[in-house]
Amino acid sequence: MTDRSVTFVIPGIWQRMREMREEVRALVADYGSGAQNGAVVAANELVENAIKYGAAVPKMPDVQLSLDLDGSELTVRVS
């Protein structure tokens, strides 16, 4: 029996995650470190889950993250 392996090179995904976390942190900078950490963790987990478990569809082949800050309410959407 022959050993087998496969390697996929997916450029930039983790670099983009780092950039996303920095942008989220900057968006909620005025709300203190607790809010920053919570927002970063929530966005990061949702995006990671979409990458790991999501399925591309023709009208949306890539993961999208939307953040809306309205007063003291932050809405995080991942599609």
mmCIF file of N, CA, C and O in Angstrom:
data_model
loop_
_atom_site.group_PDB
_atom_site.id
_atom_site.type_symbol
_atom_site.label_atom_id
_atom_site.label_comp_id
_atom_site.label_asym_id
_atom_site.label_seq_id
_atom_site.Cartn_x
_atom_site.Cartn_y
_atom_site.Cartn_z
ATOM 1 N N MET A 1 0.850 -1.182 0.000
ATOM 2 C CA MET A 1 0.000 0.000 0.000
ATOM 3 C C MET A 1 0.895 1.244 0.000
ATOM 4 O O MET A 1 1.880 1.318 0.713
ATOM 5 N N THR A 2 0.508 2.236 -0.760
ATOM 6 C CA THR A 2 1.301 3.454 -0.916
ATOM 7 C C THR A 2 0.824 4.519 0.055
ATOM 8 O O THR A 2 -0.382 4.717 0.230
ATOM 9 N N ASP A 3 1.782 5.195 0.678
ATOM 10 C CA ASP A 3 1.421 6.334 1.527
ATOM 11 C C ASP A 3 0.865 7.435 0.643
ATOM 12 O O ASP A 3 1.290 7.614 -0.497
ATOM 13 N N ARG A 4 -0.089 8.175 1.188
ATOM 14 C CA ARG A 4 -0.694 9.265 0.440
ATOM 15 C C ARG A 4 -0.733 10.515 1.280
ATOM 16 O O ARG A 4 -0.848 10.441 2.493
ATOM 17 N N SER A 5 -0.690 11.643 0.623
ATOM 18 C CA SER A 5 -0.864 12.909 1.323
ATOM 19 C C SER A 5 -1.365 13.946 0.327
ATOM 20 O O SER A 5 -1.249 13.774 -0.892
ATOM 21 N N VAL A 6 -1.933 14.980 0.873
ATOM 22 C CA VAL A 6 -2.393 16.088 0.056
ATOM 23 C C VAL A 6 -2.111 17.372 0.815
ATOM 24 O O VAL A 6 -2.194 17.412 2.040
ATOM 25 N N THR A 7 -1.728 18.404 0.102
ATOM 26 C CA THR A 7 -1.440 19.702 0.716
ATOM 27 C C THR A 7 -2.202 20.773 -0.046
ATOM 28 O O THR A 7 -2.188 20.783 -1.278
ATOM 29 N N PHE A 8 -2.873 21.609 0.685
ATOM 30 C CA PHE A 8 -3.559 22.745 0.088
ATOM 31 C C PHE A 8 -2.901 24.013 0.616
ATOM 32 O O PHE A 8 -2.748 24.174 1.822
ATOM 33 N N VAL A 9 -2.533 24.896 -0.255
ATOM 34 C CA VAL A 9 -1.996 26.188 0.140
ATOM 35 C C VAL A 9 -3.109 27.211 -0.051
ATOM 36 O O VAL A 9 -3.605 27.389 -1.166
ATOM 37 N N ILE A 10 -3.527 27.818 1.031
ATOM 38 C CA ILE A 10 -4.607 28.799 0.997
ATOM 39 C C ILE A 10 -3.997 30.126 1.419
ATOM 40 O O ILE A 10 -3.869 30.404 2.606
ATOM 41 N N PRO A 11 -3.612 30.927 0.461
ATOM 42 C CA PRO A 11 -2.853 32.142 0.797
ATOM 43 C C PRO A 11 -3.680 33.185 1.533
ATOM 44 O O PRO A 11 -4.840 33.409 1.220
ATOM 45 N N GLY A 12 -3.051 33.764 2.520
ATOM 46 C CA GLY A 12 -3.598 34.956 3.137
ATOM 47 C C GLY A 12 -4.712 34.817 4.142
ATOM 48 O O GLY A 12 -5.092 35.799 4.759
ATOM 49 N N ILE A 13 -5.296 33.652 4.321
ATOM 50 C CA ILE A 13 -6.452 33.539 5.211
ATOM 51 C C ILE A 13 -6.110 34.016 6.614
ATOM 52 O O ILE A 13 -6.828 34.837 7.174
ATOM 53 N N TRP A 14 -5.037 33.527 7.194
ATOM 54 C CA TRP A 14 -4.736 33.877 8.588
ATOM 55 C C TRP A 14 -4.233 35.306 8.703
ATOM 56 O O TRP A 14 -4.485 35.974 9.703
ATOM 57 N N GLN A 15 -3.564 35.798 7.660
ATOM 58 C CA GLN A 15 -3.173 37.208 7.663
ATOM 59 C C GLN A 15 -4.420 38.083 7.661
ATOM 60 O O GLN A 15 -4.500 39.080 8.354
ATOM 61 N N ARG A 16 -5.418 37.709 6.873
ATOM 62 C CA ARG A 16 -6.670 38.471 6.812
ATOM 63 C C ARG A 16 -7.385 38.418 8.159
ATOM 64 O O ARG A 16 -8.007 39.392 8.570
ATOM 65 N N MET A 17 -7.302 37.292 8.854
ATOM 66 C CA MET A 17 -7.926 37.185 10.183
ATOM 67 C C MET A 17 -7.267 38.174 11.137
ATOM 68 O O MET A 17 -7.945 38.833 11.918
ATOM 69 N N ARG A 18 -5.961 38.281 11.085
ATOM 70 C CA ARG A 18 -5.236 39.223 11.944
ATOM 71 C C ARG A 18 -5.682 40.655 11.633
ATOM 72 O O ARG A 18 -5.951 41.443 12.533
ATOM 73 N N GLU A 19 -5.784 40.984 10.358
ATOM 74 C CA GLU A 19 -6.234 42.320 9.952
ATOM 75 C C GLU A 19 -7.661 42.578 10.433
ATOM 76 O O GLU A 19 -7.982 43.678 10.889
ATOM 77 N N MET A 20 -8.522 41.572 10.314
ATOM 78 C CA MET A 20 -9.910 41.707 10.756
ATOM 79 C C MET A 20 -9.965 41.996 12.252
ATOM 80 O O MET A 20 -10.691 42.893 12.691
ATOM 81 N N ARG A 21 -9.182 41.266 13.040
ATOM 82 C CA ARG A 21 -9.186 41.493 14.488
ATOM 83 C C ARG A 21 -8.733 42.917 14.818
ATOM 84 O O ARG A 21 -9.305 43.568 15.698
ATOM 85 N N GLU A 22 -7.722 43.411 14.105
ATOM 86 C CA GLU A 22 -7.242 44.778 14.335
ATOM 87 C C GLU A 22 -8.317 45.810 13.994
ATOM 88 O O GLU A 22 -8.498 46.789 14.714
ATOM 89 N N GLU A 23 -9.049 45.585 12.910
ATOM 90 C CA GLU A 23 -10.117 46.506 12.512
ATOM 91 C C GLU A 23 -11.262 46.501 13.528
ATOM 92 O O GLU A 23 -11.811 47.554 13.855
ATOM 93 N N VAL A 24 -11.622 45.323 14.014
ATOM 94 C CA VAL A 24 -12.690 45.231 15.022
ATOM 95 C C VAL A 24 -12.257 45.954 16.288
ATOM 96 O O VAL A 24 -13.013 46.738 16.867
ATOM 97 N N ARG A 25 -11.028 45.713 16.717
ATOM 98 C CA ARG A 25 -10.500 46.362 17.922
ATOM 99 C C ARG A 25 -10.538 47.893 17.767
ATOM 100 O O ARG A 25 -10.939 48.612 18.668
ATOM 101 N N ALA A 26 -10.172 48.388 16.583
ATOM 102 C CA ALA A 26 -10.186 49.832 16.334
ATOM 103 C C ALA A 26 -11.611 50.383 16.327
ATOM 104 O O ALA A 26 -11.860 51.487 16.829
ATOM 105 N N LEU A 27 -12.556 49.609 15.791
ATOM 106 C CA LEU A 27 -13.947 50.063 15.720
ATOM 107 C C LEU A 27 -14.521 50.338 17.105
ATOM 108 O O LEU A 27 -15.265 51.288 17.299
ATOM 109 N N VAL A 28 -14.167 49.502 18.083
ATOM 110 C CA VAL A 28 -14.742 49.643 19.428
ATOM 111 C C VAL A 28 -13.725 50.191 20.434
ATOM 112 O O VAL A 28 -13.897 50.037 21.643
ATOM 113 N N ALA A 29 -12.702 50.867 19.942
ATOM 114 C CA ALA A 29 -11.628 51.366 20.803
ATOM 115 C C ALA A 29 -12.131 52.271 21.917
ATOM 116 O O ALA A 29 -11.601 52.246 23.030
ATOM 117 N N ASP A 30 -13.157 53.047 21.665
ATOM 118 C CA ASP A 30 -13.672 53.990 22.663
ATOM 119 C C ASP A 30 -14.455 53.309 23.785
ATOM 120 O O ASP A 30 -14.827 53.970 24.758
ATOM 121 N N TYR A 31 -14.694 52.008 23.676
ATOM 122 C CA TYR A 31 -15.532 51.314 24.656
ATOM 123 C C TYR A 31 -14.722 50.521 25.673
ATOM 124 O O TYR A 31 -15.287 49.807 26.485
ATOM 125 N N GLY A 32 -13.406 50.610 25.629
ATOM 126 C CA GLY A 32 -12.559 49.948 26.616
ATOM 127 C C GLY A 32 -12.129 48.555 26.201
ATOM 128 O O GLY A 32 -12.643 47.970 25.252
ATOM 129 N N SER A 33 -11.175 48.023 26.937
ATOM 130 C CA SER A 33 -10.568 46.747 26.566
ATOM 131 C C SER A 33 -11.529 45.573 26.677
ATOM 132 O O SER A 33 -11.438 44.623 25.901
ATOM 133 N N GLY A 34 -12.457 45.615 27.622
ATOM 134 C CA GLY A 34 -13.422 44.517 27.752
ATOM 135 C C GLY A 34 -14.298 44.403 26.522
ATOM 136 O O GLY A 34 -14.518 43.303 25.996
ATOM 137 N N ALA A 35 -14.797 45.544 26.049
ATOM 138 C CA ALA A 35 -15.620 45.550 24.840
ATOM 139 C C ALA A 35 -14.789 45.164 23.621
ATOM 140 O O ALA A 35 -15.262 44.424 22.753
ATOM 141 N N GLN A 36 -13.561 45.648 23.569
ATOM 142 C CA GLN A 36 -12.688 45.292 22.450
ATOM 143 C C GLN A 36 -12.471 43.782 22.399
ATOM 144 O O GLN A 36 -12.630 43.162 21.353
ATOM 145 N N ASN A 37 -12.108 43.208 23.536
ATOM 146 C CA ASN A 37 -11.844 41.771 23.574
ATOM 147 C C ASN A 37 -13.087 40.963 23.224
ATOM 148 O O ASN A 37 -13.015 39.991 22.473
ATOM 149 N N GLY A 38 -14.229 41.345 23.767
ATOM 150 C CA GLY A 38 -15.470 40.639 23.469
ATOM 151 C C GLY A 38 -15.833 40.710 21.994
ATOM 152 O O GLY A 38 -16.219 39.703 21.389
ATOM 153 N N ALA A 39 -15.706 41.888 21.406
ATOM 154 C CA ALA A 39 -16.030 42.060 19.989
ATOM 155 C C ALA A 39 -15.072 41.263 19.105
ATOM 156 O O ALA A 39 -15.500 40.618 18.145
ATOM 157 N N VAL A 40 -13.788 41.286 19.444
ATOM 158 C CA VAL A 40 -12.796 40.545 18.661
ATOM 159 C C VAL A 40 -13.050 39.050 18.751
ATOM 160 O O VAL A 40 -13.032 38.344 17.743
ATOM 161 N N VAL A 41 -13.310 38.546 19.946
ATOM 162 C CA VAL A 41 -13.558 37.114 20.122
ATOM 163 C C VAL A 41 -14.810 36.691 19.350
ATOM 164 O O VAL A 41 -14.803 35.678 18.647
ATOM 165 N N ALA A 42 -15.882 37.452 19.462
ATOM 166 C CA ALA A 42 -17.128 37.107 18.766
ATOM 167 C C ALA A 42 -16.919 37.090 17.255
ATOM 168 O O ALA A 42 -17.287 36.121 16.577
ATOM 169 N N ALA A 43 -16.324 38.145 16.711
ATOM 170 C CA ALA A 43 -16.102 38.211 15.261
ATOM 171 C C ALA A 43 -15.164 37.107 14.802
ATOM 172 O O ALA A 43 -15.412 36.444 13.791
ATOM 173 N N ASN A 44 -14.099 36.888 15.541
ATOM 174 C CA ASN A 44 -13.121 35.877 15.185
ATOM 175 C C ASN A 44 -13.744 34.483 15.152
ATOM 176 O O ASN A 44 -13.549 33.721 14.201
ATOM 177 N N GLU A 45 -14.497 34.138 16.185
ATOM 178 C CA GLU A 45 -15.128 32.812 16.252
ATOM 179 C C GLU A 45 -16.124 32.614 15.121
ATOM 180 O O GLU A 45 -16.175 31.542 14.509
ATOM 181 N N LEU A 46 -16.940 33.623 14.844
ATOM 182 C CA LEU A 46 -17.935 33.496 13.785
ATOM 183 C C LEU A 46 -17.275 33.345 12.412
ATOM 184 O O LEU A 46 -17.697 32.513 11.601
ATOM 185 N N VAL A 47 -16.231 34.112 12.157
ATOM 186 C CA VAL A 47 -15.536 34.005 10.872
ATOM 187 C C VAL A 47 -14.821 32.664 10.761
ATOM 188 O O VAL A 47 -14.889 31.996 9.726
ATOM 189 N N GLU A 48 -14.158 32.234 11.826
ATOM 190 C CA GLU A 48 -13.485 30.927 11.798
ATOM 191 C C GLU A 48 -14.482 29.808 11.523
ATOM 192 O O GLU A 48 -14.200 28.905 10.732
ATOM 193 N N ASN A 49 -15.642 29.850 12.168
ATOM 194 C CA ASN A 49 -16.654 28.821 11.936
ATOM 195 C C ASN A 49 -17.161 28.846 10.503
ATOM 196 O O ASN A 49 -17.403 27.797 9.902
ATOM 197 N N ALA A 50 -17.331 30.038 9.945
ATOM 198 C CA ALA A 50 -17.773 30.133 8.556
ATOM 199 C C ALA A 50 -16.727 29.538 7.613
ATOM 200 O O ALA A 50 -17.078 28.846 6.651
ATOM 201 N N ILE A 51 -15.453 29.789 7.894
ATOM 202 C CA ILE A 51 -14.380 29.236 7.067
ATOM 203 C C ILE A 51 -14.336 27.722 7.206
ATOM 204 O O ILE A 51 -14.243 26.989 6.218
ATOM 205 N N LYS A 52 -14.410 27.239 8.434
ATOM 206 C CA LYS A 52 -14.284 25.802 8.686
ATOM 207 C C LYS A 52 -15.500 25.010 8.223
ATOM 208 O O LYS A 52 -15.357 23.921 7.669
ATOM 209 N N TYR A 53 -16.691 25.515 8.488
ATOM 210 C CA TYR A 53 -17.904 24.714 8.310
ATOM 211 C C TYR A 53 -18.850 25.233 7.238
ATOM 212 O O TYR A 53 -19.832 24.587 6.917
ATOM 213 N N GLY A 54 -18.571 26.405 6.697
ATOM 214 C CA GLY A 54 -19.468 26.994 5.711
ATOM 215 C C GLY A 54 -19.310 26.356 4.346
ATOM 216 O O GLY A 54 -18.370 25.613 4.078
ATOM 217 N N ALA A 55 -20.251 26.654 3.481
ATOM 218 C CA ALA A 55 -20.201 26.181 2.104
ATOM 219 C C ALA A 55 -20.445 27.379 1.189
ATOM 220 O O ALA A 55 -21.380 28.148 1.409
ATOM 221 N N ALA A 56 -19.595 27.518 0.197
ATOM 222 C CA ALA A 56 -19.760 28.618 -0.760
ATOM 223 C C ALA A 56 -21.000 28.363 -1.608
ATOM 224 O O ALA A 56 -21.323 27.228 -1.939
ATOM 225 N N VAL A 57 -21.676 29.415 -1.922
ATOM 226 C CA VAL A 57 -22.811 29.351 -2.832
ATOM 227 C C VAL A 57 -22.520 30.330 -3.970
ATOM 228 O O VAL A 57 -21.752 31.278 -3.791
ATOM 229 N N PRO A 58 -23.119 30.126 -5.138
ATOM 230 C CA PRO A 58 -22.770 30.959 -6.294
ATOM 231 C C PRO A 58 -22.853 32.468 -6.045
ATOM 232 O O PRO A 58 -21.996 33.212 -6.504
ATOM 233 N N LYS A 59 -23.854 32.918 -5.317
ATOM 234 C CA LYS A 59 -23.997 34.358 -5.111
ATOM 235 C C LYS A 59 -23.103 34.892 -3.991
ATOM 236 O O LYS A 59 -23.000 36.092 -3.813
ATOM 237 N N MET A 60 -22.486 33.996 -3.222
ATOM 238 C CA MET A 60 -21.602 34.434 -2.147
ATOM 239 C C MET A 60 -20.485 33.399 -1.963
ATOM 240 O O MET A 60 -20.546 32.567 -1.069
ATOM 241 N N PRO A 61 -19.451 33.483 -2.794
ATOM 242 C CA PRO A 61 -18.382 32.485 -2.713
ATOM 243 C C PRO A 61 -17.417 32.701 -1.556
ATOM 244 O O PRO A 61 -16.690 31.792 -1.188
ATOM 245 N N ASP A 62 -17.421 33.911 -0.967
ATOM 246 C CA ASP A 62 -16.474 34.226 0.105
ATOM 247 C C ASP A 62 -17.204 34.554 1.394
ATOM 248 O O ASP A 62 -18.358 34.971 1.386
ATOM 249 N N VAL A 63 -16.492 34.381 2.502
ATOM 250 C CA VAL A 63 -17.021 34.768 3.813
ATOM 251 C C VAL A 63 -17.032 36.290 3.896
ATOM 252 O O VAL A 63 -16.066 36.946 3.500
ATOM 253 N N GLN A 64 -18.116 36.839 4.410
ATOM 254 C CA GLN A 64 -18.204 38.284 4.605
ATOM 255 C C GLN A 64 -18.511 38.577 6.072
ATOM 256 O O GLN A 64 -19.335 37.904 6.680
ATOM 257 N N LEU A 65 -17.848 39.586 6.603
ATOM 258 C CA LEU A 65 -18.054 40.046 7.972
ATOM 259 C C LEU A 65 -18.557 41.474 7.924
ATOM 260 O O LEU A 65 -17.973 42.316 7.245
ATOM 261 N N SER A 66 -19.660 41.743 8.606
ATOM 262 C CA SER A 66 -20.192 43.098 8.717
ATOM 263 C C SER A 66 -20.309 43.447 10.184
ATOM 264 O O SER A 66 -20.800 42.644 10.985
ATOM 265 N N LEU A 67 -19.868 44.645 10.535
ATOM 266 C CA LEU A 67 -19.971 45.139 11.904
ATOM 267 C C LEU A 67 -20.680 46.478 11.866
ATOM 268 O O LEU A 67 -20.328 47.349 11.072
ATOM 269 N N ASP A 68 -21.681 46.623 12.699
ATOM 270 C CA ASP A 68 -22.399 47.885 12.806
ATOM 271 C C ASP A 68 -22.382 48.312 14.260
ATOM 272 O O ASP A 68 -22.850 47.578 15.129
ATOM 273 N N LEU A 69 -21.847 49.488 14.518
ATOM 274 C CA LEU A 69 -21.789 50.036 15.866
ATOM 275 C C LEU A 69 -22.775 51.191 15.931
ATOM 276 O O LEU A 69 -22.652 52.171 15.206
ATOM 277 N N ASP A 70 -23.784 51.040 16.785
ATOM 278 C CA ASP A 70 -24.835 52.049 16.928
ATOM 279 C C ASP A 70 -24.946 52.371 18.411
ATOM 280 O O ASP A 70 -25.551 51.610 19.173
ATOM 281 N N GLY A 71 -24.333 53.475 18.813
ATOM 282 C CA GLY A 71 -24.324 53.814 20.233
ATOM 283 C C GLY A 71 -23.527 52.782 21.002
ATOM 284 O O GLY A 71 -22.342 52.607 20.793
ATOM 285 N N SER A 72 -24.205 52.057 21.884
ATOM 286 C CA SER A 72 -23.522 51.027 22.681
ATOM 287 C C SER A 72 -23.854 49.623 22.191
ATOM 288 O O SER A 72 -23.540 48.649 22.857
ATOM 289 N N GLU A 73 -24.456 49.515 21.014
ATOM 290 C CA GLU A 73 -24.837 48.199 20.467
ATOM 291 C C GLU A 73 -23.974 47.857 19.257
ATOM 292 O O GLU A 73 -23.900 48.625 18.297
ATOM 293 N N LEU A 74 -23.337 46.703 19.324
ATOM 294 C CA LEU A 74 -22.523 46.210 18.216
ATOM 295 C C LEU A 74 -23.223 45.009 17.614
ATOM 296 O O LEU A 74 -23.535 44.053 18.303
ATOM 297 N N THR A 75 -23.469 45.065 16.307
ATOM 298 C CA THR A 75 -24.058 43.942 15.602
ATOM 299 C C THR A 75 -22.972 43.345 14.713
ATOM 300 O O THR A 75 -22.336 44.047 13.937
ATOM 301 N N VAL A 76 -22.783 42.020 14.860
ATOM 302 C CA VAL A 76 -21.795 41.295 14.070
ATOM 303 C C VAL A 76 -22.549 40.321 13.180
ATOM 304 O O VAL A 76 -23.336 39.514 13.682
ATOM 305 N N ARG A 77 -22.330 40.417 11.859
ATOM 306 C CA ARG A 77 -22.964 39.509 10.916
ATOM 307 C C ARG A 77 -21.889 38.822 10.095
ATOM 308 O O ARG A 77 -21.004 39.480 9.562
ATOM 309 N N VAL A 78 -22.010 37.517 9.968
ATOM 310 C CA VAL A 78 -21.105 36.754 9.121
ATOM 311 C C VAL A 78 -21.958 35.958 8.146
ATOM 312 O O VAL A 78 -22.922 35.324 8.545
ATOM 313 N N SER A 79 -21.613 36.085 6.884
ATOM 314 C CA SER A 79 -22.335 35.315 5.863
ATOM 315 C C SER A 79 -21.344 34.771 4.862
ATOM 316 O O SER A 79 -20.218 35.177 4.798
#
